[in-house]
Amino acid sequence: MKHASKPDSTSFFGRMAEGITKFSGSTAAFIAAAGLVLVWALTGPLFHYSETWQLVINTGTTIITFLMVFLIQRAQNKDSLVLHLKLNELLAATQGASNRLINAQDFSEEEIKTLHDFYCILADLAKKDNDLGKTHTVEEAEDNHSEKLAAHGE
């Protein structure tokens, strides 16, 4: 049986991006950046605070910021996907959990709002109970919601 490859760890770009992302969040990276700014500031009198002197820091920080936005987004996308996978595993493995929520990140905004409304009803049911150990289901919330609509003639 062929194992799935790990694209991030085998590709040059994946390894490079992972390394830069880890380093950029480190104390050493902050100290290096702060040191670079300090050296730049201290050289101001040497260059008579010229436009070129200012352009060096502006250009450098703009380029670094531009590239870091993509690396940060890449890392966040990966972290988000991993989190979704872990939550999906918990949902799939937990008896009584609603499998409807597996891959909820792919739902439309309308579907998410509908689920949110149901969970708000569950929260309301839980607030009304004095028994903190009692649980409610989405189905109970749906029944409650249907009863409310019927009572209001909707």
Coordinates of N, CA and C in Angstrom, one line a residue:
M1 N 0.9 -1.2 0.0 CA 0.0 0.0 0.0 C 0.9 1.2 0.0
K2 N 0.6 2.2 -0.9 CA 1.4 3.4 -1.0 C 0.9 4.4 0.0
H3 N 1.9 5.0 0.8 CA 1.6 6.0 1.8 C 1.4 7.3 1.1
A4 N 0.5 8.1 1.7 CA 0.4 9.5 1.2 C 1.6 10.3 1.5
S5 N 2.1 11.0 0.6 CA 3.3 11.8 0.8 C 2.9 13.1 1.6
K6 N 3.9 13.6 2.3 CA 3.8 14.8 3.0 C 4.3 16.0 2.2
P7 N 3.4 16.7 1.5 CA 3.9 17.7 0.5 C 4.7 18.8 1.2
D8 N 4.4 19.2 2.4 CA 5.1 20.3 3.1 C 6.5 19.9 3.5
S9 N 6.7 18.6 3.9 CA 8.0 18.3 4.4 C 8.9 17.8 3.2
T10 N 8.4 17.5 2.1 CA 9.2 17.0 1.0 C 9.5 18.0 -0.1
S11 N 8.7 19.0 -0.2 CA 9.0 20.0 -1.2 C 9.9 21.1 -0.6
F12 N 10.8 21.6 -1.5 CA 11.7 22.6 -1.1 C 10.9 23.8 -0.5
F13 N 9.9 24.3 -1.3 CA 9.2 25.5 -0.8 C 8.5 25.2 0.5
G14 N 7.9 24.0 0.7 CA 7.3 23.6 1.9 C 8.2 23.7 3.1
R15 N 9.4 23.1 2.9 CA 10.4 23.1 4.0 C 10.9 24.6 4.3
M16 N 11.1 25.3 3.2 CA 11.6 26.7 3.4 C 10.5 27.6 4.1
A17 N 9.3 27.4 3.7 CA 8.2 28.2 4.3 C 8.0 27.9 5.7
E18 N 8.0 26.6 6.0 CA 7.9 26.1 7.4 C 9.0 26.7 8.3
G19 N 10.3 26.6 7.8 CA 11.4 27.1 8.5 C 11.3 28.6 8.7
I20 N 11.0 29.4 7.7 CA 10.8 30.8 7.9 C 9.7 31.2 8.8
T21 N 8.6 30.5 8.7 CA 7.5 30.7 9.6 C 7.9 30.5 11.1
K22 N 8.5 29.4 11.3 CA 9.0 29.1 12.7 C 10.0 30.1 13.2
F23 N 10.9 30.5 12.3 CA 11.9 31.5 12.8 C 11.3 32.8 13.0
S24 N 10.4 33.3 12.1 CA 9.9 34.6 12.2 C 9.1 34.8 13.5
G25 N 8.6 33.8 14.1 CA 7.9 33.9 15.3 C 8.7 33.7 16.6
S26 N 10.0 33.7 16.4 CA 10.9 33.4 17.5 C 11.5 34.7 18.1
T27 N 12.0 34.6 19.3 CA 12.7 35.7 20.0 C 13.9 36.2 19.2
A28 N 14.6 35.2 18.6 CA 15.8 35.6 17.8 C 15.4 36.5 16.6
A29 N 14.3 36.2 16.0 CA 13.9 37.0 14.8 C 13.5 38.4 15.3
F30 N 12.8 38.5 16.4 CA 12.5 39.8 16.9 C 13.7 40.6 17.3
I31 N 14.7 40.0 17.9 CA 15.9 40.7 18.3 C 16.7 41.1 17.1
A32 N 16.7 40.2 16.0 CA 17.4 40.6 14.8 C 16.7 41.8 14.1
A33 N 15.4 41.8 14.1 CA 14.7 42.9 13.4 C 14.9 44.2 14.2
A34 N 14.8 44.1 15.5 CA 15.0 45.3 16.4 C 16.4 45.8 16.2
G35 N 17.4 44.9 16.1 CA 18.8 45.3 15.9 C 19.0 45.9 14.6
L36 N 18.3 45.4 13.6 CA 18.4 46.0 12.2 C 17.9 47.4 12.2
V37 N 16.8 47.6 12.9 CA 16.2 49.0 13.0 C 17.1 49.9 13.8
L38 N 17.6 49.4 14.8 CA 18.6 50.2 15.6 C 19.8 50.6 14.8
V39 N 20.4 49.7 14.1 CA 21.5 50.0 13.2 C 21.1 51.0 12.2
W40 N 20.0 50.8 11.6 CA 19.5 51.8 10.6 C 19.3 53.2 11.2
A41 N 18.7 53.2 12.4 CA 18.5 54.5 13.1 C 19.9 55.2 13.4
L42 N 20.8 54.4 13.9 CA 22.1 54.9 14.3 C 22.9 55.4 13.1
T43 N 22.6 54.9 11.9 CA 23.3 55.4 10.7 C 22.7 56.6 10.1
G44 N 21.6 57.0 10.6 CA 20.9 58.2 10.1 C 21.8 59.5 10.0
P45 N 22.5 59.8 11.1 CA 23.4 61.0 11.0 C 24.5 60.8 10.0
L46 N 25.0 59.6 9.8 CA 26.1 59.3 8.8 C 25.6 59.6 7.4
F47 N 24.3 59.3 7.2 CA 23.8 59.5 5.8 C 23.0 60.8 5.8
H48 N 23.1 61.6 6.8 CA 22.4 62.9 6.9 C 20.9 62.8 6.7
Y49 N 20.3 61.6 7.2 CA 18.9 61.4 7.2 C 18.3 61.6 5.8
S50 N 19.1 61.1 4.8 CA 18.7 61.4 3.4 C 17.5 60.6 3.0
E51 N 16.9 60.9 1.9 CA 15.8 60.2 1.3 C 16.2 58.7 1.0
T52 N 17.4 58.5 0.5 CA 17.9 57.2 0.3 C 17.9 56.4 1.6
W53 N 18.4 57.0 2.6 CA 18.5 56.3 3.9 C 17.1 55.9 4.4
Q54 N 16.1 56.8 4.2 CA 14.7 56.4 4.6 C 14.1 55.4 3.7
L55 N 14.5 55.5 2.4 CA 14.0 54.5 1.4 C 14.4 53.1 1.7
V56 N 15.6 53.0 2.2 CA 16.2 51.6 2.5 C 15.3 50.9 3.5
I57 N 14.9 51.6 4.6 CA 14.1 50.9 5.6 C 12.6 50.7 5.1
N58 N 12.1 51.7 4.4 CA 10.8 51.6 3.9 C 10.6 50.5 2.9
T59 N 11.6 50.4 2.0 CA 11.5 49.3 1.0 C 11.7 47.9 1.6
G60 N 12.7 47.8 2.5 CA 12.9 46.6 3.2 C 11.7 46.1 4.0
T61 N 11.2 47.0 4.8 CA 10.0 46.5 5.6 C 8.8 46.2 4.7
T62 N 8.6 47.0 3.6 CA 7.5 46.7 2.7 C 7.6 45.3 2.1
I63 N 8.8 45.0 1.6 CA 9.0 43.7 1.0 C 8.8 42.6 2.0
I64 N 9.4 42.7 3.1 CA 9.3 41.7 4.2 C 7.8 41.5 4.6
T65 N 7.1 42.6 4.8 CA 5.7 42.5 5.2 C 4.9 41.8 4.1
F66 N 5.1 42.2 2.8 CA 4.4 41.6 1.7 C 4.6 40.1 1.7
L67 N 5.8 39.6 1.8 CA 6.1 38.2 1.8 C 5.5 37.5 3.0
M68 N 5.7 38.1 4.2 CA 5.2 37.5 5.4 C 3.7 37.3 5.4
V69 N 3.0 38.2 4.8 CA 1.5 38.1 4.8 C 1.1 36.7 4.2
F70 N 1.8 36.3 3.1 CA 1.5 35.0 2.5 C 2.0 33.8 3.3
L71 N 3.1 34.0 3.9 CA 3.6 32.9 4.8 C 2.7 32.7 6.0
I72 N 2.2 33.8 6.6 CA 1.3 33.8 7.7 C 0.0 33.1 7.3
Q73 N -0.5 33.6 6.2 CA -1.8 33.0 5.7 C -1.7 31.5 5.4
R74 N -0.5 31.1 4.8 CA -0.3 29.7 4.6 C -0.3 28.9 5.9
A75 N 0.4 29.4 6.9 CA 0.4 28.7 8.2 C -0.9 28.7 8.8
Q76 N -1.7 29.8 8.7 CA -3.0 29.8 9.3 C -4.0 28.8 8.6
N77 N -3.8 28.7 7.3 CA -4.7 27.8 6.5 C -4.4 26.3 7.0
K78 N -3.1 26.0 7.1 CA -2.7 24.7 7.5 C -3.2 24.4 9.0
D79 N -3.0 25.4 9.9 CA -3.5 25.2 11.2 C -5.0 25.0 11.3
S80 N -5.7 25.8 10.5 CA -7.2 25.7 10.5 C -7.6 24.4 9.9
L81 N -7.0 23.9 8.9 CA -7.3 22.6 8.3 C -7.1 21.5 9.3
V82 N -5.9 21.5 10.0 CA -5.6 20.5 11.0 C -6.6 20.6 12.2
L83 N -7.0 21.8 12.6 CA -8.0 21.9 13.7 C -9.4 21.3 13.2
H84 N -9.8 21.6 12.0 CA -11.0 21.0 11.5 C -10.9 19.5 11.4
L85 N -9.8 19.0 11.0 CA -9.7 17.5 10.9 C -9.8 16.9 12.3
K86 N -9.2 17.5 13.3 CA -9.2 17.0 14.7 C -10.7 17.1 15.2
L87 N -11.3 18.2 15.0 CA -12.7 18.3 15.4 C -13.6 17.3 14.7
N88 N -13.4 17.1 13.4 CA -14.1 16.1 12.6 C -13.9 14.7 13.2
E89 N -12.7 14.4 13.6 CA -12.5 13.1 14.2 C -13.2 12.9 15.5
L90 N -13.2 14.0 16.3 CA -14.0 13.9 17.6 C -15.5 13.8 17.3
L91 N -16.0 14.5 16.4 CA -17.4 14.4 16.0 C -17.7 13.0 15.6
A92 N -16.9 12.4 14.7 CA -17.1 11.1 14.1 C -17.0 10.0 15.2
A93 N -16.2 10.2 16.2 CA -15.9 9.2 17.2 C -16.9 9.3 18.4
T94 N -17.5 10.4 18.5 CA -18.4 10.6 19.7 C -19.8 10.2 19.5
Q95 N -20.2 9.2 20.3 CA -21.6 8.7 20.1 C -22.6 9.8 20.5
G96 N -23.6 10.1 19.7 CA -24.6 11.1 20.0 C -24.2 12.4 19.4
A97 N -23.0 12.6 19.0 CA -22.7 13.9 18.3 C -23.3 13.9 16.9
S98 N -23.6 15.1 16.5 CA -24.2 15.3 15.2 C -23.2 15.2 14.1
N99 N -23.2 14.2 13.2 CA -22.3 14.1 12.1 C -22.6 15.2 11.1
R100 N -23.7 15.9 11.2 CA -24.0 17.0 10.3 C -22.9 18.1 10.4
L101 N -22.2 18.2 11.5 CA -21.2 19.2 11.7 C -19.9 18.9 11.1
I102 N -19.7 17.6 10.7 CA -18.4 17.3 10.0 C -18.3 18.1 8.8
N103 N -17.2 18.8 8.6 CA -16.9 19.7 7.5 C -17.8 20.9 7.5
A104 N -18.2 21.4 8.6 CA -19.1 22.5 8.7 C -18.4 23.8 8.1
Q105 N -17.1 23.8 8.0 CA -16.4 24.9 7.4 C -16.8 25.1 6.0
D106 N -17.3 24.0 5.4 CA -17.7 24.1 4.0 C -19.2 24.5 3.8
F107 N -19.9 24.8 4.9 CA -21.3 25.1 4.8 C -21.4 26.6 4.2
S108 N -22.6 26.8 3.7 CA -22.9 28.2 3.2 C -23.2 29.1 4.5
E109 N -23.1 30.4 4.3 CA -23.4 31.3 5.4 C -24.9 31.0 5.9
E110 N -25.8 30.7 5.0 CA -27.2 30.5 5.4 C -27.3 29.2 6.3
E111 N -26.5 28.2 5.9 CA -26.5 26.9 6.7 C -25.9 27.1 8.0
I112 N -24.8 27.9 8.1 CA -24.2 28.2 9.3 C -25.1 29.0 10.3
K113 N -25.8 30.0 9.7 CA -26.7 30.8 10.5 C -27.9 29.9 11.0
T114 N -28.4 29.0 10.2 CA -29.4 28.0 10.7 C -28.9 27.2 11.9
L115 N -27.7 26.6 11.7 CA -27.1 25.9 12.8 C -26.9 26.8 14.1
H116 N -26.4 28.0 13.8 CA -26.2 28.9 14.9 C -27.5 29.2 15.7
D117 N -28.6 29.3 14.9 CA -29.9 29.6 15.6 C -30.3 28.4 16.4
F118 N -30.1 27.2 15.9 CA -30.4 26.0 16.7 C -29.6 25.9 18.0
Y119 N -28.3 26.2 17.9 CA -27.5 26.2 19.1 C -27.8 27.3 20.0
C120 N -28.3 28.4 19.6 CA -28.8 29.4 20.5 C -30.0 28.9 21.2
I121 N -30.9 28.2 20.5 CA -32.1 27.6 21.2 C -31.6 26.6 22.3
L122 N -30.6 25.8 21.9 CA -30.0 24.8 22.9 C -29.5 25.6 24.1
A123 N -28.8 26.7 23.9 CA -28.3 27.5 25.0 C -29.4 28.0 25.9
D124 N -30.5 28.4 25.2 CA -31.6 28.9 26.0 C -32.2 27.8 26.8
L125 N -32.4 26.6 26.2 CA -32.9 25.4 27.0 C -32.0 25.1 28.2
A126 N -30.7 25.2 28.0 CA -29.7 24.9 29.0 C -29.8 25.9 30.1
K127 N -30.1 27.2 29.8 CA -30.2 28.3 30.8 C -31.4 28.1 31.7
K128 N -32.5 27.5 31.1 CA -33.7 27.3 31.8 C -33.6 26.2 32.8
D129 N -32.7 25.2 32.5 CA -32.6 24.0 33.4 C -31.7 24.4 34.6
N130 N -32.2 23.9 35.7 CA -31.4 24.0 37.0 C -30.4 22.9 37.1
D131 N -30.6 21.8 36.3 CA -29.7 20.7 36.3 C -28.6 20.9 35.3
L132 N -27.4 21.2 35.8 CA -26.2 21.4 34.9 C -25.8 20.2 34.1
G133 N -26.2 19.0 34.6 CA -25.8 17.8 33.9 C -26.7 17.4 32.8
K134 N -27.9 18.0 32.6 CA -28.8 17.7 31.6 C -28.4 18.2 30.3
T135 N -28.5 17.3 29.2 CA -28.1 17.8 27.9 C -29.3 17.9 27.0
H136 N -29.2 18.6 25.9 CA -30.2 18.8 25.0 C -29.6 18.5 23.6
T137 N -30.5 18.2 22.7 CA -30.1 17.9 21.3 C -30.6 18.9 20.3
V138 N -30.1 18.9 19.1 CA -30.5 19.8 18.1 C -32.0 19.5 17.8
E139 N -32.3 18.2 17.8 CA -33.7 17.8 17.6 C -34.7 18.4 18.6
E140 N -34.3 18.4 19.8 CA -35.1 19.1 20.8 C -35.3 20.6 20.5
A141 N -34.2 21.2 20.1 CA -34.3 22.6 19.7 C -35.2 22.8 18.5
E142 N -35.1 21.8 17.5 CA -35.9 21.9 16.4 C -37.4 21.8 16.8
D143 N -37.7 20.8 17.6 CA -39.1 20.6 18.1 C -39.6 21.9 18.8
N144 N -38.7 22.4 19.7 CA -39.1 23.6 20.4 C -39.3 24.8 19.4
H145 N -38.5 24.9 18.4 CA -38.6 26.0 17.4 C -39.9 25.8 16.7
S146 N -40.2 24.5 16.3 CA -41.5 24.3 15.5 C -42.7 24.6 16.4
E147 N -42.6 24.3 17.7 CA -43.7 24.6 18.6 C -43.9 26.1 18.7
K148 N -42.8 26.8 18.8 CA -42.9 28.3 18.9 C -43.5 28.8 17.6
L149 N -43.1 28.3 16.5 CA -43.7 28.8 15.2 C -45.2 28.5 15.1
A150 N -45.6 27.3 15.6 CA -47.0 26.9 15.5 C -47.8 27.8 16.5
A151 N -47.2 28.1 17.6 CA -47.9 28.9 18.6 C -48.1 30.4 18.1
H152 N -47.2 30.8 17.3 CA -47.4 32.2 16.7 C -48.1 32.2 15.4
G153 N -48.5 31.0 14.9 CA -49.3 30.9 13.7 C -48.4 31.1 12.5
E154 N -47.1 30.8 12.5 CA -46.2 31.0 11.4 C -46.1 29.7 10.6

